[in-house]
XYZ file of C-alpha atoms in Angstrom:
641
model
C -19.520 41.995 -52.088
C -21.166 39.528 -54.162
C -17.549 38.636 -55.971
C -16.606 37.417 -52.225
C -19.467 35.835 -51.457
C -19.797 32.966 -54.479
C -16.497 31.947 -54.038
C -16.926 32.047 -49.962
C -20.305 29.772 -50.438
C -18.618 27.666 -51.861
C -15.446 27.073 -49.985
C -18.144 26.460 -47.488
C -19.982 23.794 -49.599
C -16.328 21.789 -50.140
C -15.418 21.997 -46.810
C -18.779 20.518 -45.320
C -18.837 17.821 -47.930
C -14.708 16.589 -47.114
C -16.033 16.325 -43.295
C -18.734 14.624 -44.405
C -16.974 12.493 -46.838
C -14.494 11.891 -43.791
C -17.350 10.762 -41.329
C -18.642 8.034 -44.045
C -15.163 6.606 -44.903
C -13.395 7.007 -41.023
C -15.651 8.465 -38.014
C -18.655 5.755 -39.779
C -16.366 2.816 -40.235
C -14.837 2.904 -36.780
C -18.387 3.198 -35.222
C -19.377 0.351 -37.326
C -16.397 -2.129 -36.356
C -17.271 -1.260 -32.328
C -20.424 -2.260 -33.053
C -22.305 -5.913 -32.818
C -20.768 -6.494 -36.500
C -21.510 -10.052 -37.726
C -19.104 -9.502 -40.517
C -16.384 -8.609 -38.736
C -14.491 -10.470 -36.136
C -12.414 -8.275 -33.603
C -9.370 -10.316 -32.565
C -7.114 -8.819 -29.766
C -2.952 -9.766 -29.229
C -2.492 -8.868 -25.825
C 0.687 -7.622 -24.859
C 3.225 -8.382 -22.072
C 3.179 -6.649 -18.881
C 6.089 -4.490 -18.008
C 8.776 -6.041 -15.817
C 9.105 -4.795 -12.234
C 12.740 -4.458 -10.345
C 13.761 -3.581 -7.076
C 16.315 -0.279 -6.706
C 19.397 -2.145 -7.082
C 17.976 -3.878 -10.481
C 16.870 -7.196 -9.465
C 14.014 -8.658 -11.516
C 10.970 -9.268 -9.149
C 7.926 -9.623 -10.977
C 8.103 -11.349 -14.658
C 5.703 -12.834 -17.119
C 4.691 -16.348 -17.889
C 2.283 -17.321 -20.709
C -1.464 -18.389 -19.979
C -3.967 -19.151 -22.023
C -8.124 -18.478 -21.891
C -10.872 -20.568 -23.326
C -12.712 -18.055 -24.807
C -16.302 -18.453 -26.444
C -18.499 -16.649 -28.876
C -22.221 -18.129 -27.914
C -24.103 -17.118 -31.356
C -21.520 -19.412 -33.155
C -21.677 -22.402 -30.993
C -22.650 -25.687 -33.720
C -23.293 -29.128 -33.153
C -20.995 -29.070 -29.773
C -20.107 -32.746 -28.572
C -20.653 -31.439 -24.510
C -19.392 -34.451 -23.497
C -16.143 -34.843 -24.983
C -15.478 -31.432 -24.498
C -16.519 -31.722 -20.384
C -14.537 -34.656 -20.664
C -11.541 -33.070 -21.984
C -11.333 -29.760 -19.651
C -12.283 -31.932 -16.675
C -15.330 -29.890 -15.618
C -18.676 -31.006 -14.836
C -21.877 -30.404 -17.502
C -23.240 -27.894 -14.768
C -20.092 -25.765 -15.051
C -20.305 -25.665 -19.142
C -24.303 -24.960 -19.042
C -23.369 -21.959 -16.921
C -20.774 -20.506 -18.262
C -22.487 -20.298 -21.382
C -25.751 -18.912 -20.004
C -23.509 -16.194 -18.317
C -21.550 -15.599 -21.969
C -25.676 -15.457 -23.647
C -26.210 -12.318 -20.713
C -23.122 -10.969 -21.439
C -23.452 -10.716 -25.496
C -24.098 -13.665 -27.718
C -22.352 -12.182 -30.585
C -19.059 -10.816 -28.618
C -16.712 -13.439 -27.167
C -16.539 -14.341 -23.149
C -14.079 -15.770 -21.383
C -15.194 -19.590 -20.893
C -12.235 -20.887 -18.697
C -9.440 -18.686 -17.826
C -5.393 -19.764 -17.132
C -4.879 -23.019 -18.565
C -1.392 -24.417 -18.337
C 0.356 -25.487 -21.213
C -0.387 -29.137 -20.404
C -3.697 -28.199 -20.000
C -3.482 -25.687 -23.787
C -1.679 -28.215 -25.339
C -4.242 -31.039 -25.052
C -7.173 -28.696 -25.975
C -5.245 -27.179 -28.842
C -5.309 -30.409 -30.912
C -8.848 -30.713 -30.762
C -10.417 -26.625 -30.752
C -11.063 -27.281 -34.002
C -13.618 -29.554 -33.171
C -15.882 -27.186 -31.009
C -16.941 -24.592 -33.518
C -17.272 -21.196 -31.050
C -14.797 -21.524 -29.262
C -10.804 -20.535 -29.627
C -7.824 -19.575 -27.487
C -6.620 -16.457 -26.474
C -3.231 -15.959 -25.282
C -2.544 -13.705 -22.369
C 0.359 -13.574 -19.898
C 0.353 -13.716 -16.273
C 2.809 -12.662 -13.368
C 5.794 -15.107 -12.648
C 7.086 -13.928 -9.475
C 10.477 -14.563 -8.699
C 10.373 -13.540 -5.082
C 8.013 -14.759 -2.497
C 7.588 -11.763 -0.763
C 6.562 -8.001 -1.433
C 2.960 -9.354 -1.721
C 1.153 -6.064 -0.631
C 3.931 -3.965 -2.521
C 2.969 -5.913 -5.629
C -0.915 -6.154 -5.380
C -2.261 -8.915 -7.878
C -3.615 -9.432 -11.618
C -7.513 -10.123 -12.057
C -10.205 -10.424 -14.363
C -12.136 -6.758 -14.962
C -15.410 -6.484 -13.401
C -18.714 -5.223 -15.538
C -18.497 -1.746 -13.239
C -15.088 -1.908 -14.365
C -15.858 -2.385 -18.338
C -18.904 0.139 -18.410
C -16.931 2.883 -17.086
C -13.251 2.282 -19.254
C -14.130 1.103 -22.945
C -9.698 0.165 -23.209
C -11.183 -2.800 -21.284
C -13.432 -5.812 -22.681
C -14.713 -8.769 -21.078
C -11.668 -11.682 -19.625
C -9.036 -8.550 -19.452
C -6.865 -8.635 -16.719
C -6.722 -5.348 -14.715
C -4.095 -4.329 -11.661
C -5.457 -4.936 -7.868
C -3.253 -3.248 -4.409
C -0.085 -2.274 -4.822
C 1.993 -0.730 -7.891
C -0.046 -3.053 -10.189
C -3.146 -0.916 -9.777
C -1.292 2.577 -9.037
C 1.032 1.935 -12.682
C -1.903 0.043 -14.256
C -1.482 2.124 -17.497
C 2.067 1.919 -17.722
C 2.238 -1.395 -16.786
C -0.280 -2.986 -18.907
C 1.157 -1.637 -22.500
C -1.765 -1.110 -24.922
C -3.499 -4.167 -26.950
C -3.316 -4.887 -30.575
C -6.631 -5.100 -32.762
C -7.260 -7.102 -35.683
C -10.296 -7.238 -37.550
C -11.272 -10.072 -39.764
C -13.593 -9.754 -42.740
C -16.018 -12.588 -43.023
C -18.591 -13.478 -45.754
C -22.240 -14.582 -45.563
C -21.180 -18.600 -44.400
C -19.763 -16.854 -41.414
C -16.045 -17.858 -42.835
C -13.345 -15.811 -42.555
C -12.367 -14.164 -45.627
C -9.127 -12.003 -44.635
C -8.370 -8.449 -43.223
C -11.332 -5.817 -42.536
C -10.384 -2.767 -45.296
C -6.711 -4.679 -46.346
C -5.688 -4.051 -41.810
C -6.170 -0.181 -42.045
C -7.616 -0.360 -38.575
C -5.329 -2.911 -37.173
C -2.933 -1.564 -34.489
C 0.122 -3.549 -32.877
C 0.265 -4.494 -29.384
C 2.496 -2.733 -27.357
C 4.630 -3.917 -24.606
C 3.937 -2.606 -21.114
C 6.968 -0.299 -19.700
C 9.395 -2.094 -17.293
C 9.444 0.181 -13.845
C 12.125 0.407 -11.191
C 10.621 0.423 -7.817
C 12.233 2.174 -4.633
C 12.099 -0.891 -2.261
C 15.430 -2.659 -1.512
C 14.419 -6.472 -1.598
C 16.560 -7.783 0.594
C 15.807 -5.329 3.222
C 12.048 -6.388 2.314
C 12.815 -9.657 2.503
C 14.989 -9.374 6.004
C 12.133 -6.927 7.438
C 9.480 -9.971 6.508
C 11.750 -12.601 7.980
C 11.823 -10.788 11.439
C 8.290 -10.038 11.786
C 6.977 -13.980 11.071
C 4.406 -14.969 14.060
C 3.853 -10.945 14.762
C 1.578 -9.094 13.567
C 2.669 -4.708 12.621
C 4.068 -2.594 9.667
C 7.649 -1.655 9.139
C 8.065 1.159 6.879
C 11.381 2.185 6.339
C 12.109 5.758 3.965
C 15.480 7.212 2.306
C 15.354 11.175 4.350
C 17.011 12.624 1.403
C 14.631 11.529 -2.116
C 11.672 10.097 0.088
C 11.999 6.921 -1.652
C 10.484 4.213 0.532
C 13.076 1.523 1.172
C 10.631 -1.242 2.780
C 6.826 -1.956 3.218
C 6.576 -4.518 5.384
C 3.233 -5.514 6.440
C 2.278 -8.704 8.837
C 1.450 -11.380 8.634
C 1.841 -11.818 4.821
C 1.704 -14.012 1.908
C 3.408 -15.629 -0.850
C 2.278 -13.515 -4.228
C 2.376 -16.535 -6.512
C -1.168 -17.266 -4.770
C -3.021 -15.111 -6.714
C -1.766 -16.251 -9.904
C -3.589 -18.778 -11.628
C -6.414 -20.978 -11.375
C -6.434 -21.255 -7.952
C -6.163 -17.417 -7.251
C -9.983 -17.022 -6.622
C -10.162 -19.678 -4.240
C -6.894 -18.248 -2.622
C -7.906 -15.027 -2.090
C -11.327 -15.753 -0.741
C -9.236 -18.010 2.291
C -7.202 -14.752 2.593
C -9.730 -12.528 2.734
C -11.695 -14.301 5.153
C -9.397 -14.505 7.743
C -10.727 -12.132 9.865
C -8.201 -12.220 12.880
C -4.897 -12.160 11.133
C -5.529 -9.972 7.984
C -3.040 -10.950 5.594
C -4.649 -8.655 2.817
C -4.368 -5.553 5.385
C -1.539 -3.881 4.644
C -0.923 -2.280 8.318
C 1.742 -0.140 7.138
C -0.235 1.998 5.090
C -4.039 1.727 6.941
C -3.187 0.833 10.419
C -3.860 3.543 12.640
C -2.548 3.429 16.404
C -1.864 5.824 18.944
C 1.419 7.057 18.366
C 3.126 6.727 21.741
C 6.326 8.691 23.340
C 7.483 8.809 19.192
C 5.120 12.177 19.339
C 6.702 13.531 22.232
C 9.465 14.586 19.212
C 6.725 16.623 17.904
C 5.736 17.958 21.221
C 8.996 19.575 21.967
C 9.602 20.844 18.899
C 6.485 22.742 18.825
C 7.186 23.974 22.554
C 10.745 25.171 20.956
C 9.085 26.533 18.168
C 6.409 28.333 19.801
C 9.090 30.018 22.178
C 7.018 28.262 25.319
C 10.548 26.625 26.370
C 14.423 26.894 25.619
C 16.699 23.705 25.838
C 17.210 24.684 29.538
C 13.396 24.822 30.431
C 13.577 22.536 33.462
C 10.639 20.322 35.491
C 10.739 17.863 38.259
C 9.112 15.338 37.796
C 7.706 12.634 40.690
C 7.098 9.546 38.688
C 4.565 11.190 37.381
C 2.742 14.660 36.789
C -0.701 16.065 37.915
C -2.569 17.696 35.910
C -5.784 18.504 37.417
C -7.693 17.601 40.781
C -7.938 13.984 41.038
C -5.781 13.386 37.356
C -2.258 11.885 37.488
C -0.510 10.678 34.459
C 2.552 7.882 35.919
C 6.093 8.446 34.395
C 9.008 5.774 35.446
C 11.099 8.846 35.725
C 11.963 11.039 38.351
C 13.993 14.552 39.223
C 14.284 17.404 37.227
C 14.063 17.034 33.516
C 15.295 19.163 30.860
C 14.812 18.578 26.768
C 17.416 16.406 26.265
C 17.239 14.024 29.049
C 13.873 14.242 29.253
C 14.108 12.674 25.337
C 16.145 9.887 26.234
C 14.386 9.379 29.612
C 10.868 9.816 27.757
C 9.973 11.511 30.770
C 5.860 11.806 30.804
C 5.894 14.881 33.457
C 8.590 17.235 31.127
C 6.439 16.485 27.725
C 3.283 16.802 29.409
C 4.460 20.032 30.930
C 5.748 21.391 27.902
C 2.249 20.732 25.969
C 0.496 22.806 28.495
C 2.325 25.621 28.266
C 2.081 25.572 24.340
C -1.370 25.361 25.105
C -1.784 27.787 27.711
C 0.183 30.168 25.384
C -3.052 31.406 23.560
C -6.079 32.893 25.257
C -8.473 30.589 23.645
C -7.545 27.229 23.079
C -9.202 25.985 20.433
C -6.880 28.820 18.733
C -4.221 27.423 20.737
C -5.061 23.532 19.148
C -5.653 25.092 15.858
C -2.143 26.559 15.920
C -0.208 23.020 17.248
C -2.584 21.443 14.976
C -0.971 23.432 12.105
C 2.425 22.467 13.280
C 2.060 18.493 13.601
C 0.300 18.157 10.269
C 3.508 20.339 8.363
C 5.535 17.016 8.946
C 2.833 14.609 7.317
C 0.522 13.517 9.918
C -3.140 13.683 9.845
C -3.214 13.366 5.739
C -2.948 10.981 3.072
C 0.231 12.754 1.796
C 0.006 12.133 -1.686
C 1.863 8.636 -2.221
C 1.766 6.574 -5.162
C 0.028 3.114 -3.309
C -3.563 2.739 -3.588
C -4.620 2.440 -0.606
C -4.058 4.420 3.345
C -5.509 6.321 5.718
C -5.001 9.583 7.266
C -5.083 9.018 10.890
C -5.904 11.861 13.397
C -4.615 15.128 14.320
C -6.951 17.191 16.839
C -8.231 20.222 15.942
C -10.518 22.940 17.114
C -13.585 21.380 15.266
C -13.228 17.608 16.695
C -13.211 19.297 20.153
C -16.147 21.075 19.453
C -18.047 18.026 18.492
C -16.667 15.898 21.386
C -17.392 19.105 23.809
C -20.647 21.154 22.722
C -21.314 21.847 25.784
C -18.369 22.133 27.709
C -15.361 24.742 27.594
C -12.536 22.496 27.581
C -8.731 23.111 28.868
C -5.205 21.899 28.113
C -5.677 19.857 31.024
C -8.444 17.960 29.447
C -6.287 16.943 26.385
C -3.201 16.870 27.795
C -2.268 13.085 26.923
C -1.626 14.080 23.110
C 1.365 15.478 24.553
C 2.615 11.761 24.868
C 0.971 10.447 21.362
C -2.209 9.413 23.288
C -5.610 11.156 23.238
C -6.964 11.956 19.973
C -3.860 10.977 17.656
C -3.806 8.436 15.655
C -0.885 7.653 12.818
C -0.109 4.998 9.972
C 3.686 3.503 10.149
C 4.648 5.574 7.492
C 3.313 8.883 8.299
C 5.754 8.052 11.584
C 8.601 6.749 9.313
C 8.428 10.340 7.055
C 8.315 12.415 10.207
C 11.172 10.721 11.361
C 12.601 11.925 7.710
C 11.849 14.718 8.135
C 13.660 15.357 11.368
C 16.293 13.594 10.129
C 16.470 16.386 7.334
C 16.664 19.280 9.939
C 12.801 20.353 8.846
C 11.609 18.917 5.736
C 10.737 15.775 3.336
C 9.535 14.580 0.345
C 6.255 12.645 -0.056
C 7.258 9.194 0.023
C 6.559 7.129 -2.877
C 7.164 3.766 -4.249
C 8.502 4.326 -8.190
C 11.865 4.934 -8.643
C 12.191 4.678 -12.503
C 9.509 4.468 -15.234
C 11.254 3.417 -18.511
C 11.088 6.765 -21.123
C 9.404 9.120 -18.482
C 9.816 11.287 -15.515
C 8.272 10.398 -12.142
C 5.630 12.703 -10.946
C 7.011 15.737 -10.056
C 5.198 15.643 -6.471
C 7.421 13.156 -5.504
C 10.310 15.795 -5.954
C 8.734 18.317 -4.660
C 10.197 19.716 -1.262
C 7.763 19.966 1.993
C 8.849 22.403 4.423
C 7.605 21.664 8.106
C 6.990 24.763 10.130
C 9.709 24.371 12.650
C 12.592 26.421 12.133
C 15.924 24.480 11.542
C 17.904 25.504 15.000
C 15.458 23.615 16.846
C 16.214 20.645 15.568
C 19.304 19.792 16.856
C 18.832 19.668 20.537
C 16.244 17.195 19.845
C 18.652 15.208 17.500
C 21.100 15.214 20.393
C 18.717 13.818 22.943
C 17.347 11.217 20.166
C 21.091 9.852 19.752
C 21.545 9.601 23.457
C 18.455 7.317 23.593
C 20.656 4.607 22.071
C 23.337 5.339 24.679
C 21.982 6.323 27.791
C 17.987 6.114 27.937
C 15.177 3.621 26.688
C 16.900 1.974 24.056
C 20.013 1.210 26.298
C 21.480 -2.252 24.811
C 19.922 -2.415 21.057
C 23.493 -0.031 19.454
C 24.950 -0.776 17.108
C 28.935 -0.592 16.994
C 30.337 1.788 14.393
C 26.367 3.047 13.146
C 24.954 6.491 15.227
C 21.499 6.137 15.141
C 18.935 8.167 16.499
C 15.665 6.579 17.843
C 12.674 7.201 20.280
C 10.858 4.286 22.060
C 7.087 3.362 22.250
C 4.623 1.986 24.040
C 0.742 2.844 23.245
C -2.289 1.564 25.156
C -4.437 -0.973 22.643
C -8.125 -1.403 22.951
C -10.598 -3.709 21.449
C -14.187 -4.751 21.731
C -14.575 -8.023 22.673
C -18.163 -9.557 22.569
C -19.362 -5.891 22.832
C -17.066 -4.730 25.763
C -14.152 -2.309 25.334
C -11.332 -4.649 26.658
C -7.576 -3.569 27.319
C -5.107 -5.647 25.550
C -1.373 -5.822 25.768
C -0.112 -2.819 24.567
C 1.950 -2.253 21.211
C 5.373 -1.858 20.858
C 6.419 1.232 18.588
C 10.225 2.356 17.677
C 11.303 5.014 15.419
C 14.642 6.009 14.168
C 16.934 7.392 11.681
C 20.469 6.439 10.568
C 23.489 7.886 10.902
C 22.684 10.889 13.018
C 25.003 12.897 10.201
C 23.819 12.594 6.316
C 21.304 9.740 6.912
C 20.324 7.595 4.609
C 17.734 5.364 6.420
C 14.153 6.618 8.467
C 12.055 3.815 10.431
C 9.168 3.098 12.275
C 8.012 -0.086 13.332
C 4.890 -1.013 15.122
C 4.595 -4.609 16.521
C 0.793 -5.138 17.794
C 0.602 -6.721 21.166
C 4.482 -6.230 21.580
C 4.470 -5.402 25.600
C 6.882 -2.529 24.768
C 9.210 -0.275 22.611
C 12.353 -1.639 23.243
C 11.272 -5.292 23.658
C 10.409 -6.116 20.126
C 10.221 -3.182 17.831
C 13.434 -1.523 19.255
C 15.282 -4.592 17.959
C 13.935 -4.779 14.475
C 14.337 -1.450 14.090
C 18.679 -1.725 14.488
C 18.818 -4.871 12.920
C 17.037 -3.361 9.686
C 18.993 0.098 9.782
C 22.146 -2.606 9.688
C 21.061 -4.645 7.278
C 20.236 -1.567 5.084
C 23.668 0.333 5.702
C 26.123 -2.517 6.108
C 24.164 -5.258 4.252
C 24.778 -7.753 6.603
C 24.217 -8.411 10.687
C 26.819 -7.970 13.949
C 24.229 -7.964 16.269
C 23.182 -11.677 15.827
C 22.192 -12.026 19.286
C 19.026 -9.525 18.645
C 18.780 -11.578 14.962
C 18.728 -14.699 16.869
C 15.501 -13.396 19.346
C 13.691 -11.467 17.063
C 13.857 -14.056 14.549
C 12.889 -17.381 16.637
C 10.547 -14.892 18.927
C 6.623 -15.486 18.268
C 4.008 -13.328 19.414
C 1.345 -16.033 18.513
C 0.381 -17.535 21.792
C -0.473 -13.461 22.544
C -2.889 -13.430 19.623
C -4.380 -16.740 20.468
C -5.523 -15.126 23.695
C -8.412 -13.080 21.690
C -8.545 -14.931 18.331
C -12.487 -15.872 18.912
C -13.813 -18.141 16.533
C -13.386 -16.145 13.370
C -11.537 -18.439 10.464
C -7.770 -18.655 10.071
C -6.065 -19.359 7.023
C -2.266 -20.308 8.417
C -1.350 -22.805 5.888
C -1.470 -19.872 3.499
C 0.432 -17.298 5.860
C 4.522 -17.063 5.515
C 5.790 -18.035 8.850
C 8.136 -20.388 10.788
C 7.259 -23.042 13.297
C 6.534 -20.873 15.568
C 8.542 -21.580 19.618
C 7.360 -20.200 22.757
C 6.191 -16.248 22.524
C 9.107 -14.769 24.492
C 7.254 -13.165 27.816
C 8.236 -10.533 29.950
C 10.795 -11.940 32.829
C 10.143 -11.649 36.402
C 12.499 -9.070 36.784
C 11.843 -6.662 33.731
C 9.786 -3.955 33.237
C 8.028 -1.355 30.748
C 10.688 0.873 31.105
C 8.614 3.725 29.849
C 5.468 2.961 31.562
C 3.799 6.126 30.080
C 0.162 4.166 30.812
């Protein structure tokens, strides 16, 4: 025993002394250079941001070089604040400031002075930085966009924020940080990691050469270029046609769940939140409070479906066993449901699934929800159960895709009637207008565009998400990931049939396209507001969702166009003309091009604009002609309201 334990004590002994040899000389020294050092200067070489290119390989987002003033406020001597005022072009007020703001911050660590110079600007300063003992340039490089759309697919580059800084220690003060879009949701891959120098310096404060002979230095590393999903012509087409409206297009390839377009308007050139200007810029944007350029509606806007859900409806019903493709109802221009309760319907006679898809008939979806309902014993086990159903296809979540930013929307269930009723024993009759996308349900454009994926796909999808490529790795594995819906594939075919035949026979009558088989469902969903404290009916929305060809598709839509009258008046139209542009890459139907393109909905906005501010000058749009109103002799020709 004691042979073992000398030699054990003092293996013991050795060990504890390396590790505490290894704390002095390593753990000690790297805790002493992130300290407030005044022998050591820590000089960063910021790296280049990764590229970003559309699906096809086109560079959209690039990098152009900028410069930062940046100052260290404990080694500020003998500073000539006139000539350097005079040379920046900035009052005396702005340089006290700044500098009491860099003393709060640290006066030992540098701030960033005056961010973004030009080269002009760099050039002039350069000769004389000398001069101004505190203060030196650091190089940085900012976004050159070489497209001038995509702004809410891009998001923006800004300074980091103290909240920002305490909680990350990667980032110091005057680093640049992704906002919105794929710059904040690939932040770490896009922003490549920083070098580090550090800089011995003696007791004059003089620099003397490399901390340890650069043993802690590190090299910068490039960010890593990414390919994004988004075709950018279709963007650019889908932005084109929806200047002077205001809606989301969101347009999804069924098979990988790739999203193909964002479109959200109105929108905005990206290069105005790049450089000096980009504060003041995005203040103006964000303060205009009527048309929202910053509000990507594709991704938060949530509006009452419409007929789109009656898809979902008669699926379920099919699913649920409540009705065959046979199941027949008459219908009366309209259907009612309880004493005193009509819902209108533009159709009339008996309705079966199919025409009863391309007819949108109110009375057959209406009837067909009521019987799922009526199925169960209890409804809120009924709801509970076709609450199950509409969420398997997307709705009601935040599904998981790779943008920062969404909402959820609404799906119904037994709990949000219980709140809503406490005291009251409620019926299908009392929610029967989710039948028609009304009611309680609420959706985003693309939870409408991946159902319409997923339909297209005979029962299933794949979260939709932006990244198509990340250079040396794998995309996230949830975006490859198959989602079953809980609708067995047999039923989807009937509805396919009578989705196809609403191109050639129903709502959407006059929008085909020659030589393309698309499948679509038209829209029209009642819009509230509250003006000066009144809930006020405004002109309803037009909605249109699709899919393209009916066999092996390779395109899903949904389009929303706020205050658009009706589904086949605007959104129907946008919606073929992008499922042409996408499959043939170019346009036959010019006659809808022509309309939708010259069409403005502005003089309908105008109507309840208020007096909140407007920032148009910054907005991408056309001169705007007359908004194209309703003839005398047209009409909703769903008129589900």
């Amino acid at each position: 025993m004691r042979k073992v334990l000398i030699p054990t004590l003092i293996f013991i002994a050795t060990i504890l002394i390396l590790i505490r040899l290894f704390y002095l000389q390593v753990i000690d020294e790297e805790l002493k250079l992130k300290s407030d050092n005044n022998a050591i200067k820590i000089q960063y070489d910021y790296p280049e941001r990764g590229y970003i290119y559309d699906r096809y390989g086109k560079l959209l987002v690039a990098n152009q070089p900028s410069y930062d003033i940046m100052v260290i406020p404990r080694e500020m001597k003998n500073i000539d604040t006139l000539e350097f005022c005079q040379l920046l072009n900035i009052p005396k007020s702005f340089f006290v400031e700044r500098i009491k703001k860099a003393k709060v911050f640290s006066p030992r660590l540098p701030s960033v002075f005056l961010p973004q110079l030009n080269k002009k600007e760099f050039a002039a300063f350069q000769e004389k930085v000398r001069k101004f003992q505190g203060f030196y340039i650091q190089k940085r490089s900012l976004r050159d966009y070489q497209v001038n759309m995509g702004a809410n697919v891009f998001g923006f580059i800004t300074q980091v924020n103290d909240k920002i800084i305490k909680n990350n220690p990667y980032y110091n003060s005057g680093d640049l940080i992704g906002k919105q879009g794929v710059e904040q949701s690939y932040e770490k891959e896009l922003r490549g990691i920083k070098g580090v120098k550090y800089i011995q310096k003696d007791k004059f404060n003089r620099e003397i050469g490399a901390y340890k002979e650069g043993r802690f230095d590190t090299i910068a590393r490039q960010g890593e270029d990414i390919t994004l999903s988004i075709d950018a012509e279709l963007q650019k087409y889908g932005e084109e046609l929806m200047i002077n409206k205001r809606g989301g297009i969101v347009a999804i390839e069924p098979k990988t769940g790739e999203i193909l377009a964002l479109v959200t308007a109105p929108s905005y050139d990206p290069a105005l939140l790049v450089g000096r200007e980009r504060s003041r810029n995005y203040t103006k944007l964000y303060n205009d409070s009527i048309a929202k350029p910053l509000y990507d509606r594709g991704l938060l806007a949530q509006y009452p479906p419409g007929s789109p859900f009656k898809i979902l409806t008669g699926l379920v019903g099919l699913q649920e066993q409540v009705i065959d493709e046979n199941t027949s109802f008459v219908c009366h221009h309209g259907f009612s449901y309880a004493r005193g309760r009509f819902m209108k319907c533009h159709d009339s006679g008996v309705s079966m699934l199919h025409n009863g898809i391309f007819n949108s008939c109110n009375t057959y979806f209406a009837s067909v929800y009521m019987k799922t309902i009526n199925k169960y014993a209890k409804t809120p086990v009924a709801v509970d159960v076709w609450n199950k159903h509409v969420k398997s296809f997307g709705l009601g979540s935040f599904m998981g895709y790779d943008l920062p930013t969404g909402k959820k929307g609404r799906v119904p269930d037994s709990k949000l009637y219980k709140r809503i009723y406490p005291n009251w024993q409620y019926r299908a009759t009392t929610i029967v207008s989710n039948a028609i996308g009304q009611g309680e349900v609420e959706t985003t454009p693309i939870q409408l565009a991946n159902m319409m994926a997923a339909v297209a796909n005979r029962g299933y999808y794949y979260t939709p998400h932006i990244i198509k490529k990340i250079e040396g790795q794998k995309i996230d594995k949830a975006f490859t990931t198959k989602h079953k819906t809980t609708i067995d594939p047999k039923y989807f075919e009937p509805v396919i049939s009578g989705l196809a035949d609403v191109y050639h026979l129903g709502t959407a009558h006059g929008l085909e396209v020659d030589g393309i088989e698309i499948c679509g469902k038209t829209g029209t969903a009642e819009n509230f507001a509250k003006i000066n404290g009144k809930r006020t009916k405004l002109q309803d929305h037009s909605i249109f969702v699709a899919f393209a060809p009916k066999d092996n598709p390779k395109i899903a839509i949904a389009v929303f166009v706020e205050n658009g009258y009706w589904g086949k008046r605007w959104a129907g139209p946008i919606t073929s003309l992008m499922i042409e542009k996408y499959i043939r890459r170019k346009i036959t139907r010019t006659d809808l091009e022509k309309r939708m393109l010259e069409g403005s909905l502005q003089s309908e906005y105008d109507k309840y604009s208020g007096k909140a501010p407007k920032v148009d000058s910054l907005l991408i749009k056309k001169k705007p002609l007359d908004a194209q109103k309703p003839k005398e002799d047209e009409e909703d020709p769903e008129a589900e309201n």
